[in-house]
Structure formats: C-alpha cells, structure tokens
C-alpha cells in the first residue's frame, strides 16, 4: 500500500514537471516534455516535443534542443522546423544552430525554405541572417513556385527585405517546358518577374514542326507571366549541324515571346541566310 502511494506521488510530480517546466533565459522560452538544467543553469537540454520561442519573431520546433546560455547559442536536431513569424518564412531541416545575439541561423545538410507559402527553396547548408536580412547558400539549389516553374542554380542569395533572389549559372524550366540557361539571374518573389543576362533557350518543340529545333540566344531577358522580352537576340528553328551554321537565323535588337498567343515578334530585325 505504501509503495502504491509513493508511486502515485512520483507520477504526479513527473506530470507536473513535464507540463509546467518552462525555462526562460535572455527572454527565450523553452517548452518540452523533458528539460534538464546543467552547469549551474548555463546549459539547458530539452527533449521530446521541443518548442523554443524568441520574442524577436522566431519559433523553433525540434525533437531535441540544447541552449548554451554563456554563448547564446541554440542547437536543435531532428525534425527541425524554424518559423520566422516576422517575415512569414519557414525553414525545415534536420539540424541547425541559432545564434541568438546575432539573430542568425545556420542549417546543416539538406534544407527546405518556404517563402510566404509561394516559393520553395530546396538547398543545403544555408545561412539565414535576419540582421543582414539575407538568406544564402553556396550549394546546389532548386527554387520552385506555385506555378511549377523550376529554377536550378549552384548557389543563391535572397534579400529578405526586397524579396529579390540572385543566382548564377542558372537552368530554368518554365511551366510550358521551355528551357533557359542563364549566366546571371534576379528573381522578384513579389512580382514573379525574372531578369537575366547572357542566355540561351530551347523552346518546347510541341509548338513547332517536328523537324524543327527552336532555340534563341540573347544578351538579356525579362520574363513576365504572359510575355518574355529579349535584347540583342538571335533565333532559329533549324536543326543543329556539326561544325556548321544553321541555314538561317533572325537577329533583332528586341524580341518578344507572347506566351498566350504563342507568337514571337521582332523589332529592328534582319534575316541571315547561310550557305
């Protein structure tokens, strides 16, 4: 009987600890099923359903968390989801470090960033710097929007403030399966417009005859929802021939691809026919 009473009181104590134990340090709030305070309160270990809330606008959820109060560093592992409430962005990864005083997050390995529920960035080892208002990675990156346009690059930098994503050596496949290879790209996440320099395009052949190989090269490009504008472009539909020019090309100062009407218009253009 005495043993049963003892077990009952231990059970009540454990429940109270699990549900009521909240640790605050430098205005941070920790909620977890298990919380340990070590090194005279300078280190906190949290496990099982960890939630960390920073009043600056960061909410972190993970299976495991560790807070070093002296260094003001939070390390989280396994099923990590970090929400930037202020900027409406979500970061999903398996391991990350939050530098509290610097307002900076660094992820490890594969990381997915959801930008305002409109764009998804799939990359590795990102730096999310809220102080500089930048997100960047030097690793391979895939950016996809809700319209199924897919941009691939070897790196990227995103301005949180201006919503402009910059990337180099970009391969872009739009939702009509036109393929763009562009040296430098700027993507406006608010207007969905893309500006780029030094590019080549392989158009989807379904809008052309079977024997055609439609392609275009240009110095610059602006891609809007219904139109694409090129500067100093050269276009042909002729199939590629080894070590030879295509039978003909059209060069123009300006080229407009009307996606709705499936028409290509030229301004200040001239036709070249090769032998």
PDB file of N, CA and C in Angstrom, residues 11 19 25 36-37 39 49 52 62-63 67 76 112 115 117 139 156 194 199 203 206-207 219 224 230 232 272 275:
ATOM      1  N   UNK A  11       4.439   9.869  -9.811  1.00  0.00           N
ATOM      2  CA  UNK A  11       3.759  10.050 -11.086  1.00  0.00           C
ATOM      3  C   UNK A  11       3.206  11.459 -11.217  1.00  0.00           C
ATOM      4  N   UNK A  19       4.636  19.280 -17.785  1.00  0.00           N
ATOM      5  CA  UNK A  19       3.711  20.252 -18.339  1.00  0.00           C
ATOM      6  C   UNK A  19       3.962  21.685 -17.888  1.00  0.00           C
ATOM      7  N   UNK A  25      15.505  32.311 -20.536  1.00  0.00           N
ATOM      8  CA  UNK A  25      16.855  32.836 -20.465  1.00  0.00           C
ATOM      9  C   UNK A  25      17.020  33.842 -21.587  1.00  0.00           C
ATOM     10  N   UNK A  36      16.399  19.516 -18.897  1.00  0.00           N
ATOM     11  CA  UNK A  36      17.468  19.404 -17.904  1.00  0.00           C
ATOM     12  C   UNK A  36      18.233  20.716 -17.829  1.00  0.00           C
ATOM     13  N   UNK A  37      18.555  21.138 -16.614  1.00  0.00           N
ATOM     14  CA  UNK A  37      19.370  22.317 -16.398  1.00  0.00           C
ATOM     15  C   UNK A  37      20.727  21.860 -15.876  1.00  0.00           C
ATOM     16  N   UNK A  39      25.245  22.652 -15.520  1.00  0.00           N
ATOM     17  CA  UNK A  39      26.308  23.651 -15.375  1.00  0.00           C
ATOM     18  C   UNK A  39      25.794  24.944 -14.727  1.00  0.00           C
ATOM     19  N   UNK A  49       9.426  16.777 -28.214  1.00  0.00           N
ATOM     20  CA  UNK A  49       8.464  17.845 -28.447  1.00  0.00           C
ATOM     21  C   UNK A  49       8.954  19.204 -28.015  1.00  0.00           C
ATOM     22  N   UNK A  52      10.866  26.265 -28.863  1.00  0.00           N
ATOM     23  CA  UNK A  52      11.632  27.393 -28.348  1.00  0.00           C
ATOM     24  C   UNK A  52      11.090  28.660 -28.987  1.00  0.00           C
ATOM     25  N   UNK A  62      11.559  21.095 -32.648  1.00  0.00           N
ATOM     26  CA  UNK A  62      12.506  20.017 -32.951  1.00  0.00           C
ATOM     27  C   UNK A  62      12.315  18.886 -31.958  1.00  0.00           C
ATOM     28  N   UNK A  63      12.959  17.744 -32.235  1.00  0.00           N
ATOM     29  CA  UNK A  63      12.930  16.632 -31.280  1.00  0.00           C
ATOM     30  C   UNK A  63      13.882  16.870 -30.112  1.00  0.00           C
ATOM     31  N   UNK A  67      20.653  24.602 -25.298  1.00  0.00           N
ATOM     32  CA  UNK A  67      20.874  26.044 -25.207  1.00  0.00           C
ATOM     33  C   UNK A  67      22.079  26.329 -24.325  1.00  0.00           C
ATOM     34  N   UNK A  76      19.654  22.612 -32.416  1.00  0.00           N
ATOM     35  CA  UNK A  76      18.482  21.738 -32.496  1.00  0.00           C
ATOM     36  C   UNK A  76      18.726  20.639 -33.525  1.00  0.00           C
ATOM     37  N   UNK A 112      15.018  22.902 -46.576  1.00  0.00           N
ATOM     38  CA  UNK A 112      13.931  23.436 -47.390  1.00  0.00           C
ATOM     39  C   UNK A 112      13.458  24.735 -46.758  1.00  0.00           C
ATOM     40  N   UNK A 115       8.970  30.241 -48.670  1.00  0.00           N
ATOM     41  CA  UNK A 115       8.885  31.699 -48.665  1.00  0.00           C
ATOM     42  C   UNK A 115       7.437  32.122 -48.872  1.00  0.00           C
ATOM     43  N   UNK A 117       4.685  30.887 -48.363  1.00  0.00           N
ATOM     44  CA  UNK A 117       3.803  29.860 -48.922  1.00  0.00           C
ATOM     45  C   UNK A 117       3.650  29.997 -50.444  1.00  0.00           C
ATOM     46  N   UNK A 139      25.654  26.168 -52.143  1.00  0.00           N
ATOM     47  CA  UNK A 139      25.411  24.803 -52.608  1.00  0.00           C
ATOM     48  C   UNK A 139      24.310  24.767 -53.664  1.00  0.00           C
ATOM     49  N   UNK A 156      22.777  30.650 -54.280  1.00  0.00           N
ATOM     50  CA  UNK A 156      21.768  31.708 -54.336  1.00  0.00           C
ATOM     51  C   UNK A 156      21.957  32.654 -53.160  1.00  0.00           C
ATOM     52  N   UNK A 194      11.451  37.730 -63.740  1.00  0.00           N
ATOM     53  CA  UNK A 194      12.844  37.282 -63.780  1.00  0.00           C
ATOM     54  C   UNK A 194      13.620  38.162 -64.750  1.00  0.00           C
ATOM     55  N   UNK A 199      22.180  34.431 -72.140  1.00  0.00           N
ATOM     56  CA  UNK A 199      21.343  33.243 -72.032  1.00  0.00           C
ATOM     57  C   UNK A 199      21.141  32.548 -73.368  1.00  0.00           C
ATOM     58  N   UNK A 203      13.241  26.090 -76.933  1.00  0.00           N
ATOM     59  CA  UNK A 203      11.793  26.166 -76.798  1.00  0.00           C
ATOM     60  C   UNK A 203      11.172  24.773 -76.877  1.00  0.00           C
ATOM     61  N   UNK A 206       6.707  21.282 -79.059  1.00  0.00           N
ATOM     62  CA  UNK A 206       5.310  20.968 -79.382  1.00  0.00           C
ATOM     63  C   UNK A 206       4.605  22.127 -80.097  1.00  0.00           C
ATOM     64  N   UNK A 207       5.174  23.330 -79.984  1.00  0.00           N
ATOM     65  CA  UNK A 207       4.586  24.477 -80.664  1.00  0.00           C
ATOM     66  C   UNK A 207       5.198  24.704 -82.050  1.00  0.00           C
ATOM     67  N   UNK A 219      21.408  38.626 -75.116  1.00  0.00           N
ATOM     68  CA  UNK A 219      22.248  39.275 -74.107  1.00  0.00           C
ATOM     69  C   UNK A 219      21.506  39.454 -72.786  1.00  0.00           C
ATOM     70  N   UNK A 224       8.020  37.756 -67.772  1.00  0.00           N
ATOM     71  CA  UNK A 224       6.805  38.082 -67.040  1.00  0.00           C
ATOM     72  C   UNK A 224       5.830  36.926 -67.166  1.00  0.00           C
ATOM     73  N   UNK A 230      13.461  39.944 -74.899  1.00  0.00           N
ATOM     74  CA  UNK A 230      14.889  39.714 -75.087  1.00  0.00           C
ATOM     75  C   UNK A 230      15.528  40.946 -75.704  1.00  0.00           C
ATOM     76  N   UNK A 232      18.941  42.034 -78.022  1.00  0.00           N
ATOM     77  CA  UNK A 232      20.030  41.554 -78.863  1.00  0.00           C
ATOM     78  C   UNK A 232      20.021  40.030 -78.951  1.00  0.00           C
ATOM     79  N   UNK A 272      19.364  36.398 -91.705  1.00  0.00           N
ATOM     80  CA  UNK A 272      20.638  35.937 -92.261  1.00  0.00           C
ATOM     81  C   UNK A 272      20.444  34.529 -92.815  1.00  0.00           C
ATOM     82  N   UNK A 275      25.187  29.719 -96.368  1.00  0.00           N
ATOM     83  CA  UNK A 275      25.390  28.728 -97.424  1.00  0.00           C
ATOM     84  C   UNK A 275      25.565  27.336 -96.814  1.00  0.00           C
TER      85      UNK A 275
END
